[in-house]
XYZ file of C-alpha atoms in Angstrom:
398
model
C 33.010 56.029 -29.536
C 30.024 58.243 -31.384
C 26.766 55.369 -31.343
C 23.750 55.991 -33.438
C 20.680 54.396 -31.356
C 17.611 53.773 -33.867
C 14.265 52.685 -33.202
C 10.631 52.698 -34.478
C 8.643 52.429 -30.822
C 6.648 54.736 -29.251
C 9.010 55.487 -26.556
C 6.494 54.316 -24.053
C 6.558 51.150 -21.334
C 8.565 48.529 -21.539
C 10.036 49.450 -24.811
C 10.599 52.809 -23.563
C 12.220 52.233 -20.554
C 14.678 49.117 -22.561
C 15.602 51.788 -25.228
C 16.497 54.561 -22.310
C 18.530 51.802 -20.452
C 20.631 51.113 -22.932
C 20.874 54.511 -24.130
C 21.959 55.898 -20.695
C 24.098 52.793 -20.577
C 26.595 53.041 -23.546
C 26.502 57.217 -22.071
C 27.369 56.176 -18.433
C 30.361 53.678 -20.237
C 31.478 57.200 -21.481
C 30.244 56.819 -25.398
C 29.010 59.720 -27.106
C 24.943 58.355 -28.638
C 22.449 60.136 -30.648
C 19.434 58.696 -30.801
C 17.447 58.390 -33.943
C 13.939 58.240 -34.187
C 10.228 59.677 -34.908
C 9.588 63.310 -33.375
C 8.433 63.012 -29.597
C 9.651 59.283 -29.795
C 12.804 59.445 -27.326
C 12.248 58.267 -23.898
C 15.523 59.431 -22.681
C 14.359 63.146 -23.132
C 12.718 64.631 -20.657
C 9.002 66.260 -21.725
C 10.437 69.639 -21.605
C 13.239 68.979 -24.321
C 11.039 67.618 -26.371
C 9.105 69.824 -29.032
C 5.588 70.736 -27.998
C 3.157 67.956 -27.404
C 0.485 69.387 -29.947
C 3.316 70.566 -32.193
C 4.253 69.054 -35.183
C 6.362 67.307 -36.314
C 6.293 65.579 -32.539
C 3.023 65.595 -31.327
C 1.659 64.496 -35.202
C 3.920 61.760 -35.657
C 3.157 59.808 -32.124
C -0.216 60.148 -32.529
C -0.058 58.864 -36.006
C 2.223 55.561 -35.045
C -0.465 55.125 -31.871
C -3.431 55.719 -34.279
C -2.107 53.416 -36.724
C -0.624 50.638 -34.335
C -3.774 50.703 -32.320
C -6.813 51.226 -35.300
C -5.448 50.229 -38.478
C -6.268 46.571 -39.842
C -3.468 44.198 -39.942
C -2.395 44.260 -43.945
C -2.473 48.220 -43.787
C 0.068 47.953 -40.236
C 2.058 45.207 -42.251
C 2.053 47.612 -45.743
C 2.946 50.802 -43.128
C 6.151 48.530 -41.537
C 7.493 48.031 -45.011
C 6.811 52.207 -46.501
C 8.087 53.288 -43.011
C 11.670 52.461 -44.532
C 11.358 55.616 -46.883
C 11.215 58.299 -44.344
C 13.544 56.234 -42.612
C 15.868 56.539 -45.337
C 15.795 59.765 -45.717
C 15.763 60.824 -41.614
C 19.003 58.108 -40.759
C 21.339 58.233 -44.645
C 22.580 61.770 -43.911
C 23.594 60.905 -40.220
C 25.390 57.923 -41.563
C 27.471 59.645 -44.196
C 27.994 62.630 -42.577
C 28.307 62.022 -38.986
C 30.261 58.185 -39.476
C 29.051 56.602 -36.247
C 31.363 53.950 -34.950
C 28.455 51.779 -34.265
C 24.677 52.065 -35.222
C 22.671 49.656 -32.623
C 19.262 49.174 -33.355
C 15.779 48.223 -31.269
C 14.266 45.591 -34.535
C 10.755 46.622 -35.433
C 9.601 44.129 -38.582
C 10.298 44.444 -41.886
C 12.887 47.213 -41.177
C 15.565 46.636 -43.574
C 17.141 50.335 -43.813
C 20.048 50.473 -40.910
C 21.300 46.969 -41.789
C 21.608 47.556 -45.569
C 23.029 50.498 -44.795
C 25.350 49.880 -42.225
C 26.673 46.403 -44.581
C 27.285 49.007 -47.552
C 28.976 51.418 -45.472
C 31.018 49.254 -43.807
C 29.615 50.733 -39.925
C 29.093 47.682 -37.301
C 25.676 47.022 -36.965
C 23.847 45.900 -33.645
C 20.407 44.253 -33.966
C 18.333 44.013 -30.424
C 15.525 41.699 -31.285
C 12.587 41.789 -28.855
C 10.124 40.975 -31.898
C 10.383 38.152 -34.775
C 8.373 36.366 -36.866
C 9.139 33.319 -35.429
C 7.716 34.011 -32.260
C 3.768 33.703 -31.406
C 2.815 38.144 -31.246
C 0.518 40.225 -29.667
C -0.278 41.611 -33.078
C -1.399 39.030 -35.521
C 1.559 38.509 -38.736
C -0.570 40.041 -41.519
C 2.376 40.014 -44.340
C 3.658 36.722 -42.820
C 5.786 35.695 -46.434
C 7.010 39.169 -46.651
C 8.167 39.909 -43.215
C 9.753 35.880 -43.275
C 11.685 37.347 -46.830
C 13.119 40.409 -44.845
C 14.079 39.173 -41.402
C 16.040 36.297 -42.901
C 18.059 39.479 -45.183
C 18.149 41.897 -41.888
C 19.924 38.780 -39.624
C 22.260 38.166 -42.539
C 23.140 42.046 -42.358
C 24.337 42.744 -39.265
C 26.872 41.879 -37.037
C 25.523 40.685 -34.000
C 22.101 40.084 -32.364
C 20.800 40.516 -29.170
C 17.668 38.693 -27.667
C 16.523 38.382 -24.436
C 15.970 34.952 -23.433
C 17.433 31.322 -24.325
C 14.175 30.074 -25.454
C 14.014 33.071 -28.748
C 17.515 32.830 -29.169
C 16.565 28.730 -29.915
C 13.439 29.865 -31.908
C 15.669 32.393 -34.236
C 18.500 29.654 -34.374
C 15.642 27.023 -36.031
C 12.945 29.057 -37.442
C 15.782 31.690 -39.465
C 18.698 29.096 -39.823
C 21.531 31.489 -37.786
C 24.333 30.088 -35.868
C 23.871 30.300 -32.251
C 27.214 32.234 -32.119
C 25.483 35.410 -33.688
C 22.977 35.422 -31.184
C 23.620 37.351 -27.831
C 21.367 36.654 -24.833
C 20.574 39.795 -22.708
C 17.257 39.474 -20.636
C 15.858 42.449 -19.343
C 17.214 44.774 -17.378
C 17.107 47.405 -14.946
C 18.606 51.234 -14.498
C 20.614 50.621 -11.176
C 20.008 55.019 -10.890
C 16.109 54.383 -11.174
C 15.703 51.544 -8.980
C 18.617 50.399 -6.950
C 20.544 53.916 -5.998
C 17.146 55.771 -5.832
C 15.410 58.064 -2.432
C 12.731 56.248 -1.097
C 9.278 57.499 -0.508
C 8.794 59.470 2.472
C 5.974 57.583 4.244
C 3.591 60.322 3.983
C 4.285 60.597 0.666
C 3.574 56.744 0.445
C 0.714 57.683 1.869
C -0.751 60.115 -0.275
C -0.310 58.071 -3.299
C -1.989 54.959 -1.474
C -4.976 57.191 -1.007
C -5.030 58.939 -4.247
C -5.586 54.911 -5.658
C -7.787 54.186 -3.197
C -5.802 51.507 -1.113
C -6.446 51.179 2.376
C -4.014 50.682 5.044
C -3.947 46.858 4.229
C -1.611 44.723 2.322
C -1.142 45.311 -1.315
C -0.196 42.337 -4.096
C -0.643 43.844 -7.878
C 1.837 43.572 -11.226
C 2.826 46.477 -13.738
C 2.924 46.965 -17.545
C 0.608 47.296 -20.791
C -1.363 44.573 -19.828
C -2.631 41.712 -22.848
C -4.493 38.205 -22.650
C -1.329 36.350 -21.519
C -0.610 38.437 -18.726
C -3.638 36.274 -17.419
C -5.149 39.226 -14.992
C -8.537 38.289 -15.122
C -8.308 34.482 -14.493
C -6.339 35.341 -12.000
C -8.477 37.381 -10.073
C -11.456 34.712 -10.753
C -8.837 31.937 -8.978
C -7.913 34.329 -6.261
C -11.145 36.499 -5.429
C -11.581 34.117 -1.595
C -8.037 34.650 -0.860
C -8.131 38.409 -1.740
C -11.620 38.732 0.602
C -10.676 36.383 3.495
C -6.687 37.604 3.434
C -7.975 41.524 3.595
C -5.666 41.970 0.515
C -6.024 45.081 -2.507
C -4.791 44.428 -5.652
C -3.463 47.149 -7.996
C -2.309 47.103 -11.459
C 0.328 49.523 -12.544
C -0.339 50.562 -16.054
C -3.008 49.864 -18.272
C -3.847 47.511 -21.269
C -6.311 45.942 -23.800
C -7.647 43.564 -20.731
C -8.447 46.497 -18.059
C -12.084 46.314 -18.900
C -11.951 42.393 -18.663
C -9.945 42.377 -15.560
C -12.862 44.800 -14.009
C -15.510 43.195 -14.999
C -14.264 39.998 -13.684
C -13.411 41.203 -10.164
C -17.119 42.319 -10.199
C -18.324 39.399 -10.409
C -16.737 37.966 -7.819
C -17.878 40.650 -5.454
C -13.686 42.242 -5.488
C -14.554 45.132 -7.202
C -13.884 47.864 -4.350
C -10.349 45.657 -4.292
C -9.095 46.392 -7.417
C -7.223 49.500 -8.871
C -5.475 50.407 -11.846
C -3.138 53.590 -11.914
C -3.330 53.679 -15.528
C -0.294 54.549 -17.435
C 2.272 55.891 -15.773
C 5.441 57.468 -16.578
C 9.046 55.488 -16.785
C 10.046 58.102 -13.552
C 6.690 57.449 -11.150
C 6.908 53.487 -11.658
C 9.182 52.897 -9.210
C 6.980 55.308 -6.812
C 4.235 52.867 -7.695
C 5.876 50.065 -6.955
C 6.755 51.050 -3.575
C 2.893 50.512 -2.728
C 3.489 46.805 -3.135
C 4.267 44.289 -0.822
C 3.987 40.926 -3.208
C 4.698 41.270 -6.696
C 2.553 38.850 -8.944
C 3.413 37.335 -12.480
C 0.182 35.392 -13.482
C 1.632 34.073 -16.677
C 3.659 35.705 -19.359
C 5.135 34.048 -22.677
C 7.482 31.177 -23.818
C 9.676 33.427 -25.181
C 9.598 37.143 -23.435
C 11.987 38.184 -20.387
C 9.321 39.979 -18.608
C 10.348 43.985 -18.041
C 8.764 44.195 -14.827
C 10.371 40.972 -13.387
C 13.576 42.939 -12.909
C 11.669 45.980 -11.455
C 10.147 44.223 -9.126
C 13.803 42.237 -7.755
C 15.103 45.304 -7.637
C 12.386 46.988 -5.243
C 13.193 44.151 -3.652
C 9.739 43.065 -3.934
C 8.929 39.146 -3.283
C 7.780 37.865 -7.161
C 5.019 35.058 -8.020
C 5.616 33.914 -11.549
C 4.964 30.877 -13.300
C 7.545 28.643 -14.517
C 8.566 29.921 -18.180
C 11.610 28.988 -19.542
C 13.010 32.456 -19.153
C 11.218 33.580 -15.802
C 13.497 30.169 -14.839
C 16.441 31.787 -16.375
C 16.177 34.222 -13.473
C 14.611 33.104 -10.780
C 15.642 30.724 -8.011
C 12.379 29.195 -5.893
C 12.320 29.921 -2.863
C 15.807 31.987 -3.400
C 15.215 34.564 -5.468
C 11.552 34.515 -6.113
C 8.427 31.711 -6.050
C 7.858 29.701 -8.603
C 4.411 27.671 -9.256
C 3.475 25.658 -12.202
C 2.391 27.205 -15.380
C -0.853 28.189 -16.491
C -1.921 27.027 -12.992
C -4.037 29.528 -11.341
C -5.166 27.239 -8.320
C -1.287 26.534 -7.375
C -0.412 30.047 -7.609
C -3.130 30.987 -5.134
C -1.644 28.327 -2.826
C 1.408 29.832 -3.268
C 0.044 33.686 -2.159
C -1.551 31.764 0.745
C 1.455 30.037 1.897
C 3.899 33.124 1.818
C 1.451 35.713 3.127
C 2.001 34.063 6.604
C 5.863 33.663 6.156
C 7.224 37.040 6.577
C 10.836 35.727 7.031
C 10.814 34.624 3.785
C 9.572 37.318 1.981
C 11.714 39.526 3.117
C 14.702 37.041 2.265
C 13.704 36.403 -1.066
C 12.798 40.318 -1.785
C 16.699 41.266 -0.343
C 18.179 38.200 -2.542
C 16.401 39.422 -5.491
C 17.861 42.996 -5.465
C 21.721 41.607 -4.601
C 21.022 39.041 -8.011
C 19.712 42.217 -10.214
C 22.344 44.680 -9.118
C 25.178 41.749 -9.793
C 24.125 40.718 -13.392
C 20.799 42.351 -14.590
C 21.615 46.007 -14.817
C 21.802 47.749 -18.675
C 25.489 48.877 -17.847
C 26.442 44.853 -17.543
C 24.268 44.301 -20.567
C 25.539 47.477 -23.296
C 29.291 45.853 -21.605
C 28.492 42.766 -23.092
C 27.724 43.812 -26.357
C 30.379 45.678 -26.876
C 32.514 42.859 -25.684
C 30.317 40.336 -28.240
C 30.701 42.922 -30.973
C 34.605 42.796 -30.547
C 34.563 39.045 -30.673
C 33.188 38.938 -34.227
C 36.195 40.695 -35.706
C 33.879 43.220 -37.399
């Protein structure tokens, strides 16, 4: 089966690594999938496929999206969503006519109408992954709120099925866009078993090395990953747990970087952690799990009512021991005590209880870290999930 992937991101993160799992996973299945997408863009290439980095088209049309998705006030992001259609247009039409995918799936970015429309006049089954709505609360303020409202309700209409990644957005697209439950797939996040599950470990010298190129003594290490925002709650927690971090001899590093670094440093200042606290800055999709390896406690401080947090699956499957906060879909996952620890949300002082409590219960941190990794590599791997589409997508008859 020929599948057209298409997808507005940046390639980068999360998003990156969710796009090159499911990419790699319809291609491991044995399908035949071109992605689609701006110059420089594709996360499943590797940097020396790619064109140049200064080059253009590549390196001018990533720095433009990161210019404009970082810089640009919100109308002129929300007007750039909607004209971003045109050289959309004109980039996916020929590969539709010409090359007559058997399925187009695509990563939603707001207010992109193009593959649907096209896909419903051409009569090609459409996928829609939605990891973004306008029914859920955003990172990025809703600048064109009416206008983005008028096109999702048209795009979910389009296509055949829809994929989201948690109960709790499947229930806020069921009531805030009037859909039928039955359209709506639920696929949290996932992990590549190649990456993380089947990979070589770390040498220990070469554990080592990267310890001491971040600065981390030889003493334990508790941290998180990702492109870190206010939700992800670093610096409160830091301000909660700065006593335990002193008295427990503990480092803390964050793995990736984010809009709260400066906060997050300022904070453990303050509280006289500073010489505790690292982050690696971004990091490529390859060196995270590397990273992660320096860990010995993984930490979720908070998240969102609606997100299945990427790096909750990374960390089961390096079977790392997870702290996170009890979300409706960080519950869909994890088992207390079983498969992770849970502690009441937006709860800073029970969460430092909880660090307390396991650091001094070895046993159990090594049983919950080895569960984790047996319930990820059973049912949270992107081959299960691109299965289940395909399976979903034969269901609807389309």
């Amino acid at each position: 089966m020929k599948v057209l992937y298409t997808h507005r991101t940046q390639g980068r993160g999360a998003e990156g690594a969710h796009v090159a799992g499911m990419v790699e996973a319809f291609r491991t299945l044995g399908h035949e999938v071109e992605v689609d997408c701006l110059a420089g863009c594709d996360p499943t290439r590797p940097p020396a496929t790619e064109p140049a980095a200064g080059s253009a088209p590549a390196g001018l049309s990533r720095r433009l999206l990161a210019a404009v998705s970082a810089r640009a006030p919100q109308w002129l992001f929300g007007v750039f969503e909607v004209l971003y259609n045109l050289p959309l247009a004109l980039r996916l039409l020929p590969k539709l006519l010409l090359r007559r995918p058997d399925l187009v799936y695509e990563r939603y970015s707001l207010c992109t109408f193009v593959p649907a429309l096209a896909c419903r006049l051409l009569r090609i089954p459409h996928v829609l992954e939605v990891n973004d709505s306008v029914v859920i609360e955003r990172s990025r303020p809703l600048a064109l709120a009416r206008t983005s409202r008028w096109f999702e309700r048209r795009i979910v209409d389009w296509t055949c099925v829809i994929v989201t990644i948690s109960e709790q957005f499947r229930r806020q697209m069921v009531e805030g866009l009037g859909l039928d439950a039955q359209r709506v797939l639920v696929c949290p996040n996932a992990v590549s078993r190649p990456r993380f599950v089947e990979r070589q470990r770390l040498a220990p010298e070469a554990r080592q090395a990267l310890r001491e190129r971040h600065g981390i003594a030889t003493a334990r290490v508790i941290g998180s990953a990702g492109q870190f925002v206010a939700w992800h709650g670093l610096p409160r927690f830091l301000a909660a747990a700065a006593d335990c971090i002193r008295r427990r001899d503990l480092y803390v590093l964050f793995i990736g970087d984010g809009p709260t670094r400066q906060e997050t440093l300022d904070v453990a200042r303050q509280h006289g952690i500073a010489d505790r606290v690292r982050f690696t800055g971004m990091v490529s999709l390859a060196a995270v799990p590397d990273h992660l390896e320096l860990l010995d406690i993984a930490i979720i401080p908070f998240s969102n009512i609606h997100g299945s947090p990427m790096k909750l699956m990374e960390f089961m499957a390096m079977r790392l021991p997870v702290l996170a906060p009890a979300l409706p879909p960080i519950l869909e996952v994890l088992v207390d005590g079983e498969t992770g620890f849970i502690f009441p949300r937006d709860d800073m002082a029970a969460m430092v209880a909880t660090l307390e409590r396991v650091l001094d219960d070895g046993a159990a941190l090594a049983r919950v870290g080895r569960n984790a990794q047996e319930h990820v590599v059973r049912h949270l791997t992107w081959d299960a999930h691109a299965e289940r589409v395909l399976r979903h997508l034969g269901l609807c008859g389309r």
